[in-house]
C-alpha positions in Angstrom: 0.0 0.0 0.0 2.0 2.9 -0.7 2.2 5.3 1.7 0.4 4.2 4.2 -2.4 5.3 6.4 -0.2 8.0 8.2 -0.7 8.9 12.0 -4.1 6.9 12.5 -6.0 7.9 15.4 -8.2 4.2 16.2 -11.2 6.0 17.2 -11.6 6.8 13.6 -13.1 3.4 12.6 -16.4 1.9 12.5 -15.4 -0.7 15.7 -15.7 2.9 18.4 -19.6 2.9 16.8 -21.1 0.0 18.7 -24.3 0.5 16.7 -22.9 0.3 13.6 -22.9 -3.9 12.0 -19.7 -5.0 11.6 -18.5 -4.9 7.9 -17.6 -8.5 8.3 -21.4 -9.6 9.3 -22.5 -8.3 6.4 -22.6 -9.7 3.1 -19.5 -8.8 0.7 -20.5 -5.5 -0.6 -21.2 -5.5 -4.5 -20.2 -1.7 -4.3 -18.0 0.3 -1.9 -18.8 4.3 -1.8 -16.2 6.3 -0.7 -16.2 10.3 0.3 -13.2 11.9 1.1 -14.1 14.6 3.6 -11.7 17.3 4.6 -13.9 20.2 7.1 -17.3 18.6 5.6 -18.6 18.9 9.2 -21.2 21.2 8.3 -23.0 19.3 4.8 -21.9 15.6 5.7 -25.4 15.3 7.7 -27.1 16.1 4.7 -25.2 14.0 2.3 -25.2 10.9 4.3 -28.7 11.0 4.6 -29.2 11.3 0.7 -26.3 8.1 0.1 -28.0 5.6 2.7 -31.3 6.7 1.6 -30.1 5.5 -1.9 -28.4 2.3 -1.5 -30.7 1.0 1.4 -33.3 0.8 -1.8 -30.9 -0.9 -4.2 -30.9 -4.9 -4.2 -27.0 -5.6 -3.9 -25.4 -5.2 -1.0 -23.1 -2.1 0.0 -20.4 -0.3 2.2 -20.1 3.3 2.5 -16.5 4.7 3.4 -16.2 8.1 5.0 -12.1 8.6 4.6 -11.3 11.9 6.7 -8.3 13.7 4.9 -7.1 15.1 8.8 -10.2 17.2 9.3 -9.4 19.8 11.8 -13.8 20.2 12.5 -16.3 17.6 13.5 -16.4 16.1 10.4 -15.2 12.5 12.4 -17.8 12.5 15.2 -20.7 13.6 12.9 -19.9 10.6 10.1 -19.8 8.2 13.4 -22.7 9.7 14.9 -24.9 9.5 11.9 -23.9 6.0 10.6 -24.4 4.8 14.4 -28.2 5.9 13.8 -29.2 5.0 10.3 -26.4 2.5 8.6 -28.7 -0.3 8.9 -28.2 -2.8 6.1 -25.1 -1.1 4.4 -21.8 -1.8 5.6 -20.5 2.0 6.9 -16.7 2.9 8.4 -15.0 5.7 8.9 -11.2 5.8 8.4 -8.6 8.5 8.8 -5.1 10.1 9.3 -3.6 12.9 10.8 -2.2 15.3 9.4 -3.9 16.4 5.9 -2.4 14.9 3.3 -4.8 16.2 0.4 -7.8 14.1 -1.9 -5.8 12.3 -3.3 -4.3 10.4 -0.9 -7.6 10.2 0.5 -9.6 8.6 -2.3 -6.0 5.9 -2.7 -6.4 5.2 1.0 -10.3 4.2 0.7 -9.7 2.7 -2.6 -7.4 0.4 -1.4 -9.5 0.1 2.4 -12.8 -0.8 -0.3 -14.4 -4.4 0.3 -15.9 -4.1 -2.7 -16.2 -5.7 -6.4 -16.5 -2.1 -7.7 -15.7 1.0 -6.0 -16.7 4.3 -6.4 -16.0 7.6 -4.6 -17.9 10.7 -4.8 -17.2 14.3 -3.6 -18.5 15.4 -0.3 -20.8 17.8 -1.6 -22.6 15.3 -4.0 -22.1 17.7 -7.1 -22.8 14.6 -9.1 -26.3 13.4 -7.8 -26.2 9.8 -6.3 -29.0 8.7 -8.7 -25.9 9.1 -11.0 -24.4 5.8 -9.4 -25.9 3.5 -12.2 -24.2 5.5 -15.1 -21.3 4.3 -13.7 -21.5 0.7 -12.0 -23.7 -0.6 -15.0 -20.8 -0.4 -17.6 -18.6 -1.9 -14.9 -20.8 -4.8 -13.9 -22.0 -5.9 -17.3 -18.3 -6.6 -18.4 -18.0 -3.3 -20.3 -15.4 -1.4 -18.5 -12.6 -1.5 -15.8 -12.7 2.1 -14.8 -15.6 4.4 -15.8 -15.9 8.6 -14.7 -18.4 10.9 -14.8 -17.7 13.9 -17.4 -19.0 17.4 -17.1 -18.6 18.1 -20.6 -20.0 15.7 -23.1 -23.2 16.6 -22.4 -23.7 20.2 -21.3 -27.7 20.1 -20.9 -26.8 18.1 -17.7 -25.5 20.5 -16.0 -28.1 22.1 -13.8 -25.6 25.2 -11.8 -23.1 26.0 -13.7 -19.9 27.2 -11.8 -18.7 30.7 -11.6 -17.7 31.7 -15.1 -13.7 32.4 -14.3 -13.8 28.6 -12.6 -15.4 27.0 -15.7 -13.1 28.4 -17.9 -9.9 28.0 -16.0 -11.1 24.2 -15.5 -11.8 23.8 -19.7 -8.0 25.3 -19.6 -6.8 22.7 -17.1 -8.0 19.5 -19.1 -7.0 21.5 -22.2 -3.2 21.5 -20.8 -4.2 17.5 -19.1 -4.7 16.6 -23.1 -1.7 18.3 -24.6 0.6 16.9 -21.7 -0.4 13.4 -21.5 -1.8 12.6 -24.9 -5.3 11.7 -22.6 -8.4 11.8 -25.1 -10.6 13.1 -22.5 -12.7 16.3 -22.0 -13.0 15.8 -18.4 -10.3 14.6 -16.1 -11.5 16.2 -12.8 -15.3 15.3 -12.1 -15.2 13.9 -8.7 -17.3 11.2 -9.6 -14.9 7.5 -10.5 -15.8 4.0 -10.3 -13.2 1.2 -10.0 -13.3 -2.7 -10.9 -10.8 -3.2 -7.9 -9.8 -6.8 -9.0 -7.7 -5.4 -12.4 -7.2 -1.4 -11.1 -5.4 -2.1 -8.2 -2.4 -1.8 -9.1 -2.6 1.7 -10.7 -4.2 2.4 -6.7 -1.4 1.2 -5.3 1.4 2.8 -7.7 -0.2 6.5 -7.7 1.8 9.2 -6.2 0.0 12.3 -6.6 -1.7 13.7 -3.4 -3.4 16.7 -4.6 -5.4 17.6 -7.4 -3.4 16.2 -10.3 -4.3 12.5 -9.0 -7.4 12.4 -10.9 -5.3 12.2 -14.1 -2.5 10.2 -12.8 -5.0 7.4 -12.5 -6.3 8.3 -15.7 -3.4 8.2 -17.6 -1.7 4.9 -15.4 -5.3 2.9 -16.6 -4.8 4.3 -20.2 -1.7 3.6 -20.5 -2.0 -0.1 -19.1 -4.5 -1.1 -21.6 -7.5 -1.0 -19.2 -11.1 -0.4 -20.9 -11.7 3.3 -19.4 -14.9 5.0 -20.5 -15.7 9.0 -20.2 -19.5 8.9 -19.5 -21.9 12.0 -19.2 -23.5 13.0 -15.5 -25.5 15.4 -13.9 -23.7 17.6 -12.5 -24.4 20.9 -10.1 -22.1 23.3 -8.3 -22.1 23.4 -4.5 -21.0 26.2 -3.1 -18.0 25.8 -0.6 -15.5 24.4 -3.0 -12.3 23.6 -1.2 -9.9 24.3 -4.5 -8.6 27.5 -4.3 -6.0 29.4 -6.4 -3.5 27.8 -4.7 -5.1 24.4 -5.5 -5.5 24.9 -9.3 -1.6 26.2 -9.2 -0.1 22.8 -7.1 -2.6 20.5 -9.8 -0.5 22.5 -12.7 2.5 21.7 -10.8 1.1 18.2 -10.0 0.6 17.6 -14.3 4.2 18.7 -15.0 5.6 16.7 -12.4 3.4 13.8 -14.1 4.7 14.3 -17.2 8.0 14.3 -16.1 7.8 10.6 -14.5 5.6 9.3 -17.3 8.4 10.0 -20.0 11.1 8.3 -17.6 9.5 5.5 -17.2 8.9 6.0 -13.8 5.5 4.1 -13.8 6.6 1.4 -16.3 6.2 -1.4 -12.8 2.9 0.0 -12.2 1.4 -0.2 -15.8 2.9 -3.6 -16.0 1.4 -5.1 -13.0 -2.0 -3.9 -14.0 -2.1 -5.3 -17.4 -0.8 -8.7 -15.9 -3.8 -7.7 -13.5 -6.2 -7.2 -16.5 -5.2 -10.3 -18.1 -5.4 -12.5 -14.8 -8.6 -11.7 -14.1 -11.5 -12.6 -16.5 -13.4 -9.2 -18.8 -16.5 -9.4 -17.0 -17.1 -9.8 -13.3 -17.7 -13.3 -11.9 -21.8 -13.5 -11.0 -20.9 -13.9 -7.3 -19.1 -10.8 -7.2 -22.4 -8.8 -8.4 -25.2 -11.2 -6.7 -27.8 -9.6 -5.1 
C-alpha cells in the first residue's frame, strides 16, 4: 500500500460505533462508496442522509466509506454519529489520518480500504447526484469497462448550476493543458465522480503518487496507458458552493501535471502499468456473477 495510512487515530473506525454492523457480518459489498471529507462537518449530515437513503433501496449489497483527509472540524464524530443511527443494512466505516495529506491520498487510501467488487468515490458535496451511481456501476458490472468517470462536458444540458464563469473556464483550460501533456483523449479529467473494478485497477491504486489535485489524471493516464477499458461517460452535475480548491489548489494541480509528465516520459511508472495489465489479463473481462449477486 503505498504510503500508508499516516498517523491513524483508532477512534476513527467503524469498531468505536457500537451501533454500527460490523462490515464483516455483512454480506460482501457489490459496491463500496467512498467520500473523502476534509472540514465537511457542516453538509456531511445532509449528504449521508441522501447516500444511505439511496443504496438502502438498491438490491445488492453495500459499504459506505467516509475517509477523513485530517479534518481539523467535526467532520469524524458527525460521520460516526450518523452512521451509528441509520447504517442499517449497508456496511458503513469511517477511516482517517492525521495530518492532511490532500484528496488524493484520500480517495487511494479508501480505494485500497474498499471491500468491494466495484468501488466508487464521490465528492462530499454530491455535485454529481447519487442517482448518478448507475451510469457508472452498470458499464462496470456488465463486463464493459474496468474504470468508468463521470464527465461534465460531453453533455452540457446536464449541468443544472453551472460554476462561476472564471472557474469554468480555467477548468476547460486545465484538461485543455491535461490533453496536450499526457496525450489523454478526454474532456473531463477532474469530475469527482470515479468507479473502479478493484480486482484489475489495483495496481494503478497502489502505484499512484499524486496527493493533490493532479491524481485524478495520474489514475487516468496509469489505466490508459495499461490497456484497461476506461470509459468518459456523461453526469448530472451541479455546483455546490464551498469548493475547497482554491487558487493555490488549481496552481499545485498544474505543478502536479508537470511533475506527471516528467515521470511518465522516464518511465517512472513502467512497474505500475505492467502489474496492472498482468492484472487485466489475470482476471476474466467481466465480473464473476458472485461478485455482483444480489
Amino acid at each position: 500500500m503505498a504510503g500508508g495510512l499516516g498517523v491513524i487515530n483508532p477512534a476513527l473506525f467503524t469498531g468505536s460505533c457500537p451501533a454500527v454492523p460490523s462490515p464483516a457480518a455483512l454480506p460482501a459489498p457489490v459496491l463500496s462508496l467512498l467520500i473523502p471529507a476534509y472540514n465537511e462537518a457542516t453538509r456531511l449530515r445532509t449528504t449521508l442522509g441522501q447516500v444511505l437513503a439511496y443504496l438502502h433501496a438498491q438490491p445488492y449489497p453495500s459499504e459506505v466509506i467516509v475517509m477523513d483527509d485530517g479534518s481539523t472540524d467535526d467532520t469524524v464524530a458527525v460521520a460516526q454519529a450518523y452512521f451509528a443511527a441509520h447504517s442499517g443494512r449497508v456496511a458503513t466505516r469511517v477511516l482517517g489520518y492525521t495530518p492532511n495529506r490532500g484528496k488524493g491520498y484520500a480517495v487511494r487510501q479508501g480505494l485500497l480500504a474498499a471491500r468491494g467488487a466495484v468501488a466508487i468515490f464521490s465528492d462530499a458535496d454530491l455535485s454529481t447526484p447519487i442517482e448518478e451511481i448507475p451510469a457508472l456501476l452498470t458499464p462496470i458490472l456488465a463486463g464493459e469497462c474496468d474504470l468508468v468517470f463521470g464527465s461534465r462536458a460531453l453533455n452540457h444540458d446536464l449541468i443544472g448550476q453551472h460554476q462561476p464563469l472564471l472557474r469554468e473556464l480555467s477548468g476547460r483550460f486545465f484538461n485543455r493543458m491535461v490533453r496536450l501533456a499526457t496525450g489523454l483523449p478526454y474532456a473531463d479529467t477532474q469530475c469527482g465522480f470515479k468507479a473502479f473494478r478493484l480486482d484489475v485497477c489495483r495496481p494503478i491504486i497502489e502505484g499512484a503518487q499524486l496527493d493533490r489535485f493532479g491524481f485524478d489524471v495520474e489514475l487516468l493516464l496509469l489505466a490508459h496507458q495499461a490497456g484497461l477499458r476506461l470509459r468518459e461517460q456523461p453526469v448530472r452535475w451541479n455546483d455546490a458552493a464551498g469548493s475547497k480548491v482554491g487558487l493555490l489548489g488549481g496552481l499545485h494541480g498544474f505543478q502536479e501535471l508537470w511533475a506527471l509528465r516528467q515521470a511518465h516520459r522516464r518511465g517512472h511508472y513502467a512497474g505500475v502499468i505492467a502489474r496492472t495489465q498482468a492484472a487485466a489479463q489475470t482476471h476474466s473481462p467481466a465480473l464473476s456473477s458472485a461478485s455482483h449477486a444480489s
